[in-house]
């Protein structure tokens, strides 16, 4: 048996870390809204106080998962197998590096919109993503970019009259 | 099947303001943005609006069935399009969806921030559907909660309907834990050697 198969599985510390962040956020929120007027604090406190208790309990469960390294058998407040978790199935099978790449490209598109405006950013983003990231041939990248431009300019700008902000550069 | 569930999901969405599915929660959000308040009024004063939605679903189903019969072979080929080619149009449409809410660049930044939050929540195994429901229903829940508190104080908590709803909510909250415990006990009893 090779060394690779003997290695222990990595610790599942992500859920505990996220639960801790949520707990800290809600504790700060509850402490902050204590001195608000009645109408402003009534609903947030009614939601916030039970949530702090539940988030604390969830954190304890997650920490127990980390300690025991047995993530499948533990009871949890979240109904992972039956609850409607939006778009989680796809994320689970995508490598973390690819997830960061996807977010970076999304950020690049928003930066492009900020600097060049919507229409140039659409062309630049489509071309750059398809040619450099997806390794598609240049003619296909240009075709998709042109179709996207026609769709956005024709439908959103001309027919629906959505005003596009000008970019910083042009 | 996907089309069939939309009509059923529309009933609690319009009648009670409770979305029947994630897509209905998004529709409910759109209602609130455009000033439409779901509830009993949708079946009385705004019945015309409700029937327009019902007919929209009926007509769209007829069009969908006709389209599928005519173009099913061509439509099936869409599933063979590489995912990478779909990324730019999807990113552009998602960004436009965020931008057209108020036509500001800030909404695009918000989209990214909530995207990062959604990614972190998914990695942390926190389901996102309750957050969506909270965002959609929060405003009307807060308004009605304050009205109830103003009229009755905390005595509204003793009303039978409230007690029944509380029991249902608490049961739904703790049922996954109880079910997991029961499964673990059953597994242990099966694995114990005679």
mmCIF file of C-alpha atoms in Angstrom:
data_model
loop_
_atom_site.group_PDB
_atom_site.id
_atom_site.type_symbol
_atom_site.label_atom_id
_atom_site.label_comp_id
_atom_site.label_asym_id
_atom_site.label_seq_id
_atom_site.Cartn_x
_atom_site.Cartn_y
_atom_site.Cartn_z
ATOM 1 C CA UNK A 1 0.000 0.000 0.000
ATOM 2 C CA UNK A 2 1.449 3.380 -0.923
ATOM 3 C CA UNK A 3 2.037 6.288 1.470
ATOM 4 C CA UNK A 4 -0.672 8.261 -0.283
ATOM 5 C CA UNK A 5 -3.398 5.776 0.653
ATOM 6 C CA UNK A 6 -2.194 5.592 4.260
ATOM 7 C CA UNK A 7 -2.513 9.361 4.768
ATOM 8 C CA UNK A 8 -5.346 10.479 7.065
ATOM 9 C CA UNK A 9 -8.154 12.561 5.510
ATOM 10 C CA UNK A 10 -7.790 16.339 5.973
ATOM 11 C CA UNK A 11 -9.588 17.999 8.878
ATOM 12 C CA UNK A 12 -13.017 19.419 8.085
ATOM 13 C CA UNK A 13 -12.357 22.795 9.703
ATOM 14 C CA UNK A 14 -14.232 24.902 7.086
ATOM 15 C CA UNK A 15 -17.727 24.452 8.573
ATOM 16 C CA UNK A 16 -16.468 25.230 12.089
ATOM 17 C CA UNK A 17 -14.685 28.353 10.868
ATOM 18 C CA UNK A 18 -17.761 29.581 9.025
ATOM 19 C CA UNK A 19 -19.998 28.827 12.030
ATOM 20 C CA UNK A 20 -17.587 30.811 14.233
ATOM 21 C CA UNK A 21 -17.711 33.789 11.852
ATOM 22 C CA UNK A 22 -21.532 33.679 11.776
ATOM 23 C CA UNK A 23 -21.666 33.432 15.576
ATOM 24 C CA UNK A 24 -19.317 36.410 16.036
ATOM 25 C CA UNK A 25 -21.318 38.441 13.500
ATOM 26 C CA UNK A 26 -24.605 37.796 15.272
ATOM 27 C CA UNK A 27 -23.178 38.380 18.756
ATOM 28 C CA UNK A 28 -21.863 41.763 17.596
ATOM 29 C CA UNK A 29 -25.228 42.522 15.947
ATOM 30 C CA UNK A 30 -27.213 41.625 19.087
ATOM 31 C CA UNK A 31 -24.899 43.642 21.356
ATOM 32 C CA UNK A 32 -25.084 46.616 18.995
ATOM 33 C CA UNK A 33 -28.877 46.721 18.675
ATOM 34 C CA UNK A 34 -29.585 46.430 22.413
ATOM 35 C CA UNK A 35 -29.748 50.217 22.805
ATOM 36 C CA UNK A 36 -31.827 50.897 19.698
ATOM 37 C CA UNK A 37 -35.410 52.214 20.060
ATOM 38 C CA UNK A 38 -38.046 49.555 20.730
ATOM 39 C CA UNK A 39 -39.429 49.360 17.221
ATOM 40 C CA UNK A 40 -35.960 49.068 15.683
ATOM 41 C CA UNK A 41 -34.637 46.457 18.102
ATOM 42 C CA UNK A 42 -37.715 44.264 18.627
ATOM 43 C CA UNK A 43 -37.537 42.066 15.537
ATOM 44 C CA UNK A 44 -33.709 41.870 15.250
ATOM 45 C CA UNK A 45 -33.461 40.829 18.895
ATOM 46 C CA UNK A 46 -36.236 38.256 18.502
ATOM 47 C CA UNK A 47 -34.375 36.762 15.554
ATOM 48 C CA UNK A 48 -30.856 37.387 16.811
ATOM 49 C CA UNK A 49 -30.973 35.893 20.305
ATOM 50 C CA UNK A 50 -32.248 32.424 19.265
ATOM 51 C CA UNK A 51 -29.858 32.512 16.316
ATOM 52 C CA UNK A 52 -26.887 33.119 18.625
ATOM 53 C CA UNK A 53 -27.915 30.063 20.664
ATOM 54 C CA UNK A 54 -28.399 27.918 17.545
ATOM 55 C CA UNK A 55 -25.181 29.130 15.902
ATOM 56 C CA UNK A 56 -23.289 28.398 19.130
ATOM 57 C CA UNK A 57 -24.719 24.896 19.212
ATOM 58 C CA UNK A 58 -23.859 24.401 15.546
ATOM 59 C CA UNK A 59 -20.303 25.559 16.265
ATOM 60 C CA UNK A 60 -20.040 22.973 19.041
ATOM 61 C CA UNK A 61 -21.233 20.248 16.657
ATOM 62 C CA UNK A 62 -18.744 21.361 13.998
ATOM 63 C CA UNK A 63 -15.906 21.406 16.527
ATOM 64 C CA UNK A 64 -16.867 17.870 17.551
ATOM 65 C CA UNK A 65 -16.694 16.885 13.872
ATOM 66 C CA UNK A 66 -13.174 18.320 13.669
ATOM 67 C CA UNK A 67 -12.148 16.525 16.862
ATOM 68 C CA UNK A 68 -13.567 13.132 15.907
ATOM 69 C CA UNK A 69 -12.936 13.278 12.135
ATOM 70 C CA UNK A 70 -16.241 11.524 11.558
ATOM 71 C CA UNK A 71 -18.261 13.959 9.496
ATOM 72 C CA UNK A 72 -20.969 11.577 8.277
ATOM 73 C CA UNK A 73 -22.547 10.164 11.429
ATOM 74 C CA UNK A 74 -22.915 13.284 13.549
ATOM 75 C CA UNK A 75 -26.325 14.853 14.099
ATOM 76 C CA UNK A 76 -26.559 18.433 12.951
ATOM 77 C CA UNK A 77 -28.974 21.339 12.988
ATOM 78 C CA UNK A 78 -28.635 21.599 9.218
ATOM 79 C CA UNK A 79 -30.615 19.143 7.137
ATOM 80 C CA UNK A 80 -27.841 18.600 4.620
ATOM 81 C CA UNK A 81 -29.229 15.569 2.873
ATOM 82 C CA UNK A 82 -32.816 16.789 2.538
ATOM 83 C CA UNK A 83 -32.682 20.588 2.718
ATOM 84 C CA UNK A 84 -32.709 22.695 -0.437
ATOM 85 C CA UNK A 85 -29.098 23.859 -0.624
ATOM 86 C CA UNK A 86 -28.910 26.235 -3.561
ATOM 87 C CA UNK A 87 -26.184 25.421 -6.073
ATOM 88 C CA UNK A 88 -24.170 23.401 -3.606
ATOM 89 C CA UNK A 89 -24.024 20.195 -5.581
ATOM 90 C CA UNK A 90 -21.881 21.683 -8.346
ATOM 91 C CA UNK A 91 -19.510 23.468 -5.998
ATOM 92 C CA UNK A 92 -18.684 20.276 -4.159
ATOM 93 C CA UNK A 93 -17.125 18.643 -7.217
ATOM 94 C CA UNK A 94 -15.202 21.692 -8.480
ATOM 95 C CA UNK A 95 -11.591 22.055 -7.359
ATOM 96 C CA UNK A 96 -10.900 24.930 -4.989
ATOM 97 C CA UNK A 97 -8.380 26.426 -7.419
ATOM 98 C CA UNK A 98 -11.050 26.548 -10.133
ATOM 99 C CA UNK A 99 -13.473 28.187 -7.722
ATOM 100 C CA UNK A 100 -10.952 30.959 -7.022
ATOM 101 C CA UNK A 101 -10.375 31.311 -10.763
ATOM 102 C CA UNK A 102 -14.105 31.692 -11.405
ATOM 103 C CA UNK A 103 -14.363 34.385 -8.747
ATOM 104 C CA UNK A 104 -11.294 36.147 -10.127
ATOM 105 C CA UNK A 105 -12.826 36.233 -13.623
ATOM 106 C CA UNK A 106 -16.083 37.588 -12.208
ATOM 107 C CA UNK A 107 -14.121 40.282 -10.389
ATOM 108 C CA UNK A 108 -12.216 41.039 -13.571
ATOM 109 C CA UNK A 109 -15.487 41.529 -15.453
ATOM 110 C CA UNK A 110 -16.784 43.984 -12.839
ATOM 111 C CA UNK A 111 -13.463 45.860 -12.951
ATOM 112 C CA UNK A 112 -13.743 45.923 -16.731
ATOM 113 C CA UNK A 113 -17.249 47.386 -16.488
ATOM 114 C CA UNK A 114 -15.971 50.027 -14.079
ATOM 115 C CA UNK A 115 -13.025 51.030 -16.259
ATOM 116 C CA UNK A 116 -14.379 50.653 -19.798
ATOM 117 C CA UNK A 117 -18.173 50.587 -19.486
ATOM 118 C CA UNK A 118 -20.528 47.693 -20.108
ATOM 119 C CA UNK A 119 -20.294 47.100 -23.843
ATOM 120 C CA UNK A 120 -16.476 47.130 -24.235
ATOM 121 C CA UNK A 121 -16.185 45.033 -21.061
ATOM 122 C CA UNK A 122 -18.533 42.404 -22.497
ATOM 123 C CA UNK A 123 -16.403 42.036 -25.623
ATOM 124 C CA UNK A 124 -13.080 42.062 -23.758
ATOM 125 C CA UNK A 125 -14.271 39.636 -21.079
ATOM 126 C CA UNK A 126 -15.802 37.148 -23.519
ATOM 127 C CA UNK A 127 -12.725 37.170 -25.743
ATOM 128 C CA UNK A 128 -10.231 36.947 -22.900
ATOM 129 C CA UNK A 129 -12.085 34.243 -20.983
ATOM 130 C CA UNK A 130 -12.758 31.990 -23.955
ATOM 131 C CA UNK A 131 -9.310 32.424 -25.547
ATOM 132 C CA UNK A 132 -7.007 32.403 -22.511
ATOM 133 C CA UNK A 133 -8.941 30.482 -19.836
ATOM 134 C CA UNK A 134 -11.154 28.069 -21.825
ATOM 135 C CA UNK A 135 -8.540 27.630 -24.626
ATOM 136 C CA UNK A 136 -11.188 27.967 -27.323
ATOM 137 C CA UNK A 137 -10.161 28.958 -30.876
ATOM 138 C CA UNK A 138 -10.061 32.694 -31.536
ATOM 139 C CA UNK A 139 -12.860 32.597 -34.118
ATOM 140 C CA UNK A 140 -15.225 30.928 -31.627
ATOM 141 C CA UNK A 141 -14.289 33.404 -28.891
ATOM 142 C CA UNK A 142 -14.931 36.287 -31.287
ATOM 143 C CA UNK A 143 -18.265 34.782 -32.357
ATOM 144 C CA UNK A 144 -19.500 34.360 -28.767
ATOM 145 C CA UNK A 145 -18.295 37.871 -27.894
ATOM 146 C CA UNK A 146 -20.157 39.304 -30.874
ATOM 147 C CA UNK A 147 -23.354 37.410 -29.995
ATOM 148 C CA UNK A 148 -23.167 38.598 -26.385
ATOM 149 C CA UNK A 149 -22.643 42.179 -27.553
ATOM 150 C CA UNK A 150 -25.592 41.995 -29.953
ATOM 151 C CA UNK A 151 -27.829 40.474 -27.262
ATOM 152 C CA UNK A 152 -26.959 43.017 -24.590
ATOM 153 C CA UNK A 153 -26.919 46.064 -26.886
ATOM 154 C CA UNK A 154 -30.027 45.066 -28.834
ATOM 155 C CA UNK A 155 -32.203 43.709 -26.026
ATOM 156 C CA UNK A 156 -31.134 45.646 -22.944
ATOM 157 C CA UNK A 157 -29.888 48.938 -24.379
ATOM 158 C CA UNK A 158 -32.109 49.505 -27.431
ATOM 159 C CA UNK A 159 -35.352 47.645 -26.647
ATOM 160 C CA UNK A 160 -35.496 47.771 -22.817
ATOM 161 C CA UNK A 161 -33.706 51.178 -22.614
ATOM 162 C CA UNK A 162 -31.361 50.163 -19.800
ATOM 163 C CA UNK A 163 -28.881 53.046 -19.409
ATOM 164 C CA UNK A 164 -25.292 51.793 -19.330
ATOM 165 C CA UNK A 165 -22.857 53.861 -17.280
ATOM 166 C CA UNK A 166 -19.763 55.142 -19.091
ATOM 167 C CA UNK A 167 -16.422 53.702 -17.979
ATOM 168 C CA UNK A 168 -13.569 55.598 -16.366
ATOM 169 C CA UNK A 169 -11.393 55.356 -19.468
ATOM 170 C CA UNK A 170 -13.980 55.780 -22.238
ATOM 171 C CA UNK B 1 -42.280 18.078 -14.595
ATOM 172 C CA UNK B 2 -40.420 21.346 -14.009
ATOM 173 C CA UNK B 3 -43.253 23.291 -15.594
ATOM 174 C CA UNK B 4 -45.933 21.409 -13.665
ATOM 175 C CA UNK B 5 -44.565 22.354 -10.253
ATOM 176 C CA UNK B 6 -44.618 26.102 -10.975
ATOM 177 C CA UNK B 7 -48.419 26.305 -10.882
ATOM 178 C CA UNK B 8 -48.562 24.525 -7.541
ATOM 179 C CA UNK B 9 -45.728 26.644 -6.158
ATOM 180 C CA UNK B 10 -47.625 29.792 -7.095
ATOM 181 C CA UNK B 11 -50.541 28.988 -4.740
ATOM 182 C CA UNK B 12 -48.796 29.521 -1.358
ATOM 183 C CA UNK B 13 -46.651 32.268 -2.894
ATOM 184 C CA UNK B 14 -49.612 34.374 -3.939
ATOM 185 C CA UNK B 15 -52.126 33.343 -1.280
ATOM 186 C CA UNK B 16 -49.980 33.420 1.850
ATOM 187 C CA UNK B 17 -46.757 35.144 0.813
ATOM 188 C CA UNK B 18 -44.894 31.920 1.552
ATOM 189 C CA UNK B 19 -42.766 30.773 -1.392
ATOM 190 C CA UNK B 20 -43.274 27.132 -2.348
ATOM 191 C CA UNK B 21 -39.829 26.746 -3.877
ATOM 192 C CA UNK B 22 -36.552 28.591 -4.377
ATOM 193 C CA UNK B 23 -37.723 29.966 -7.748
ATOM 194 C CA UNK B 24 -40.945 31.186 -6.124
ATOM 195 C CA UNK B 25 -38.873 32.924 -3.436
ATOM 196 C CA UNK B 26 -37.114 34.845 -6.205
ATOM 197 C CA UNK B 27 -40.516 35.662 -7.745
ATOM 198 C CA UNK B 28 -41.723 36.827 -4.335
ATOM 199 C CA UNK B 29 -38.704 39.108 -4.109
ATOM 200 C CA UNK B 30 -39.623 40.545 -7.506
ATOM 201 C CA UNK B 31 -43.200 41.139 -6.248
ATOM 202 C CA UNK B 32 -41.965 43.061 -3.241
ATOM 203 C CA UNK B 33 -39.583 45.133 -5.372
ATOM 204 C CA UNK B 34 -42.447 46.114 -7.694
ATOM 205 C CA UNK B 35 -44.793 46.900 -4.793
ATOM 206 C CA UNK B 36 -47.030 43.821 -5.067
ATOM 207 C CA UNK B 37 -47.841 42.433 -1.624
ATOM 208 C CA UNK B 38 -48.814 38.742 -1.687
ATOM 209 C CA UNK B 39 -51.562 37.623 0.664
ATOM 210 C CA UNK B 40 -55.369 37.409 0.768
ATOM 211 C CA UNK B 41 -55.605 40.603 -1.324
ATOM 212 C CA UNK B 42 -54.260 38.660 -4.286
ATOM 213 C CA UNK B 43 -57.457 36.574 -4.198
ATOM 214 C CA UNK B 44 -59.834 39.521 -3.722
ATOM 215 C CA UNK B 45 -58.829 43.021 -4.817
ATOM 216 C CA UNK B 46 -55.935 41.944 -7.068
ATOM 217 C CA UNK B 47 -57.646 38.877 -8.513
ATOM 218 C CA UNK B 48 -57.055 40.162 -12.056
ATOM 219 C CA UNK B 49 -53.303 40.076 -11.451
ATOM 220 C CA UNK B 50 -53.530 36.561 -10.052
ATOM 221 C CA UNK B 51 -55.502 35.336 -13.057
ATOM 222 C CA UNK B 52 -53.031 36.974 -15.436
ATOM 223 C CA UNK B 53 -50.281 34.899 -13.802
ATOM 224 C CA UNK B 54 -52.404 31.743 -13.993
ATOM 225 C CA UNK B 55 -53.046 32.310 -17.700
ATOM 226 C CA UNK B 56 -49.378 33.124 -18.270
ATOM 227 C CA UNK B 57 -48.484 29.714 -16.846
ATOM 228 C CA UNK B 58 -51.194 27.992 -18.925
ATOM 229 C CA UNK B 59 -50.120 29.675 -22.164
ATOM 230 C CA UNK B 60 -46.417 29.133 -21.462
ATOM 231 C CA UNK B 61 -47.068 25.437 -20.850
ATOM 232 C CA UNK B 62 -48.903 25.128 -24.167
ATOM 233 C CA UNK B 63 -46.095 26.963 -25.981
ATOM 234 C CA UNK B 64 -43.470 24.834 -24.225
ATOM 235 C CA UNK B 65 -45.189 21.579 -25.182
ATOM 236 C CA UNK B 66 -45.588 22.702 -28.803
ATOM 237 C CA UNK B 67 -41.969 23.867 -28.930
ATOM 238 C CA UNK B 68 -40.723 20.620 -27.448
ATOM 239 C CA UNK B 69 -42.686 18.521 -29.947
ATOM 240 C CA UNK B 70 -41.320 20.556 -32.859
ATOM 241 C CA UNK B 71 -37.692 21.118 -31.806
ATOM 242 C CA UNK B 72 -36.906 18.394 -29.278
ATOM 243 C CA UNK B 73 -33.998 16.984 -31.332
ATOM 244 C CA UNK B 74 -32.394 20.400 -31.782
ATOM 245 C CA UNK B 75 -33.017 21.375 -28.139
ATOM 246 C CA UNK B 76 -31.401 18.156 -26.928
ATOM 247 C CA UNK B 77 -28.176 19.171 -28.687
ATOM 248 C CA UNK B 78 -27.905 22.185 -26.353
ATOM 249 C CA UNK B 79 -26.831 19.774 -23.612
ATOM 250 C CA UNK B 80 -23.690 19.000 -25.629
ATOM 251 C CA UNK B 81 -22.503 22.633 -25.641
ATOM 252 C CA UNK B 82 -19.279 22.906 -23.640
ATOM 253 C CA UNK B 83 -19.714 24.564 -20.253
ATOM 254 C CA UNK B 84 -16.849 26.978 -20.874
ATOM 255 C CA UNK B 85 -18.723 28.549 -23.810
ATOM 256 C CA UNK B 86 -21.734 29.207 -21.592
ATOM 257 C CA UNK B 87 -19.694 31.003 -18.907
ATOM 258 C CA UNK B 88 -19.416 34.467 -20.573
ATOM 259 C CA UNK B 89 -23.131 34.764 -21.489
ATOM 260 C CA UNK B 90 -24.134 33.586 -18.002
ATOM 261 C CA UNK B 91 -21.741 35.946 -16.203
ATOM 262 C CA UNK B 92 -22.950 38.831 -18.375
ATOM 263 C CA UNK B 93 -26.650 38.059 -17.792
ATOM 264 C CA UNK B 94 -26.144 37.617 -14.031
ATOM 265 C CA UNK B 95 -24.258 40.918 -13.865
ATOM 266 C CA UNK B 96 -26.947 42.668 -15.890
ATOM 267 C CA UNK B 97 -29.586 41.239 -13.573
ATOM 268 C CA UNK B 98 -27.798 42.775 -10.594
ATOM 269 C CA UNK B 99 -27.066 46.051 -12.404
ATOM 270 C CA UNK B 100 -30.594 46.696 -13.683
ATOM 271 C CA UNK B 101 -32.064 46.650 -10.158
ATOM 272 C CA UNK B 102 -30.911 50.270 -9.610
ATOM 273 C CA UNK B 103 -28.552 50.923 -12.535
ATOM 274 C CA UNK B 104 -25.557 51.426 -10.240
ATOM 275 C CA UNK B 105 -22.111 49.874 -10.257
ATOM 276 C CA UNK B 106 -22.403 49.289 -6.523
ATOM 277 C CA UNK B 107 -24.926 46.513 -7.163
ATOM 278 C CA UNK B 108 -22.255 44.649 -9.137
ATOM 279 C CA UNK B 109 -19.914 44.920 -6.161
ATOM 280 C CA UNK B 110 -22.735 43.666 -3.929
ATOM 281 C CA UNK B 111 -23.234 40.763 -6.331
ATOM 282 C CA UNK B 112 -19.587 39.750 -5.916
ATOM 283 C CA UNK B 113 -19.703 40.132 -2.128
ATOM 284 C CA UNK B 114 -22.819 37.993 -1.876
ATOM 285 C CA UNK B 115 -21.248 35.540 -4.310
ATOM 286 C CA UNK B 116 -18.243 35.189 -2.001
ATOM 287 C CA UNK B 117 -20.574 34.838 0.976
ATOM 288 C CA UNK B 118 -22.588 32.158 -0.848
ATOM 289 C CA UNK B 119 -19.399 30.311 -1.750
ATOM 290 C CA UNK B 120 -18.178 30.433 1.865
ATOM 291 C CA UNK B 121 -21.575 29.329 3.175
ATOM 292 C CA UNK B 122 -21.646 26.411 0.756
ATOM 293 C CA UNK B 123 -18.154 25.355 1.781
ATOM 294 C CA UNK B 124 -19.239 25.739 5.402
ATOM 295 C CA UNK B 125 -22.266 23.536 4.604
ATOM 296 C CA UNK B 126 -24.790 26.209 5.543
ATOM 297 C CA UNK B 127 -27.884 25.992 3.314
ATOM 298 C CA UNK B 128 -28.683 29.203 1.444
ATOM 299 C CA UNK B 129 -32.436 28.740 0.905
ATOM 300 C CA UNK B 130 -33.352 29.915 4.458
ATOM 301 C CA UNK B 131 -31.281 33.056 3.908
ATOM 302 C CA UNK B 132 -33.175 33.742 0.699
ATOM 303 C CA UNK B 133 -36.502 33.229 2.484
ATOM 304 C CA UNK B 134 -35.383 35.531 5.281
ATOM 305 C CA UNK B 135 -34.416 38.258 2.824
ATOM 306 C CA UNK B 136 -37.743 37.967 1.008
ATOM 307 C CA UNK B 137 -40.071 37.564 3.986
ATOM 308 C CA UNK B 138 -38.137 39.594 6.567
ATOM 309 C CA UNK B 139 -39.751 42.955 5.908
ATOM 310 C CA UNK B 140 -43.372 41.743 6.068
ATOM 311 C CA UNK B 141 -42.562 39.510 9.069
ATOM 312 C CA UNK B 142 -41.090 42.474 10.958
ATOM 313 C CA UNK B 143 -44.074 44.697 10.139
ATOM 314 C CA UNK B 144 -46.641 42.120 11.228
ATOM 315 C CA UNK B 145 -44.626 41.204 14.306
ATOM 316 C CA UNK B 146 -44.563 44.821 15.450
ATOM 317 C CA UNK B 147 -48.302 45.225 14.790
ATOM 318 C CA UNK B 148 -49.029 42.105 16.875
ATOM 319 C CA UNK B 149 -46.754 43.316 19.664
ATOM 320 C CA UNK B 150 -48.310 46.787 19.629
ATOM 321 C CA UNK B 151 -51.855 45.419 19.956
ATOM 322 C CA UNK B 152 -51.402 42.472 22.334
ATOM 323 C CA UNK B 153 -47.929 42.762 23.911
ATOM 324 C CA UNK B 154 -46.453 39.288 24.401
ATOM 325 C CA UNK B 155 -49.938 37.813 24.936
ATOM 326 C CA UNK B 156 -50.199 37.014 21.231
ATOM 327 C CA UNK B 157 -47.796 34.155 21.924
ATOM 328 C CA UNK B 158 -50.542 32.331 23.866
ATOM 329 C CA UNK B 159 -52.968 32.124 20.946
ATOM 330 C CA UNK B 160 -53.601 28.534 19.752
ATOM 331 C CA UNK B 161 -52.539 29.125 16.140
ATOM 332 C CA UNK B 162 -49.252 30.652 17.293
ATOM 333 C CA UNK B 163 -48.582 27.726 19.635
ATOM 334 C CA UNK B 164 -49.285 25.203 16.847
ATOM 335 C CA UNK B 165 -46.968 27.059 14.449
ATOM 336 C CA UNK B 166 -44.253 27.251 17.124
ATOM 337 C CA UNK B 167 -44.469 23.515 17.721
ATOM 338 C CA UNK B 168 -44.209 22.863 13.972
ATOM 339 C CA UNK B 169 -41.193 25.172 13.650
ATOM 340 C CA UNK B 170 -39.378 23.682 16.650
ATOM 341 C CA UNK B 171 -40.117 20.155 15.397
ATOM 342 C CA UNK B 172 -38.753 21.008 11.945
ATOM 343 C CA UNK B 173 -35.680 22.556 13.551
ATOM 344 C CA UNK B 174 -34.754 19.611 15.693
ATOM 345 C CA UNK B 175 -36.069 16.755 13.540
ATOM 346 C CA UNK B 176 -32.793 16.278 11.571
ATOM 347 C CA UNK B 177 -30.926 15.821 14.862
ATOM 348 C CA UNK B 178 -33.490 13.410 16.267
ATOM 349 C CA UNK B 179 -33.567 11.427 13.005
ATOM 350 C CA UNK B 180 -29.757 11.198 12.923
ATOM 351 C CA UNK B 181 -29.693 9.995 16.535
ATOM 352 C CA UNK B 182 -32.323 7.367 15.750
ATOM 353 C CA UNK B 183 -30.354 6.222 12.694
ATOM 354 C CA UNK B 184 -27.190 5.968 14.801
ATOM 355 C CA UNK B 185 -29.010 3.927 17.478
ATOM 356 C CA UNK B 186 -30.448 1.566 14.830
ATOM 357 C CA UNK B 187 -27.015 1.154 13.199
ATOM 358 C CA UNK B 188 -25.388 0.449 16.566
ATOM 359 C CA UNK B 189 -28.017 -2.141 17.456
ATOM 360 C CA UNK B 190 -27.498 -3.856 14.087
ATOM 361 C CA UNK B 191 -23.697 -3.884 14.449
ATOM 362 C CA UNK B 192 -23.690 -5.271 17.998
ATOM 363 C CA UNK B 193 -22.558 -8.954 17.823
ATOM 364 C CA UNK B 194 -24.976 -11.463 19.367
#
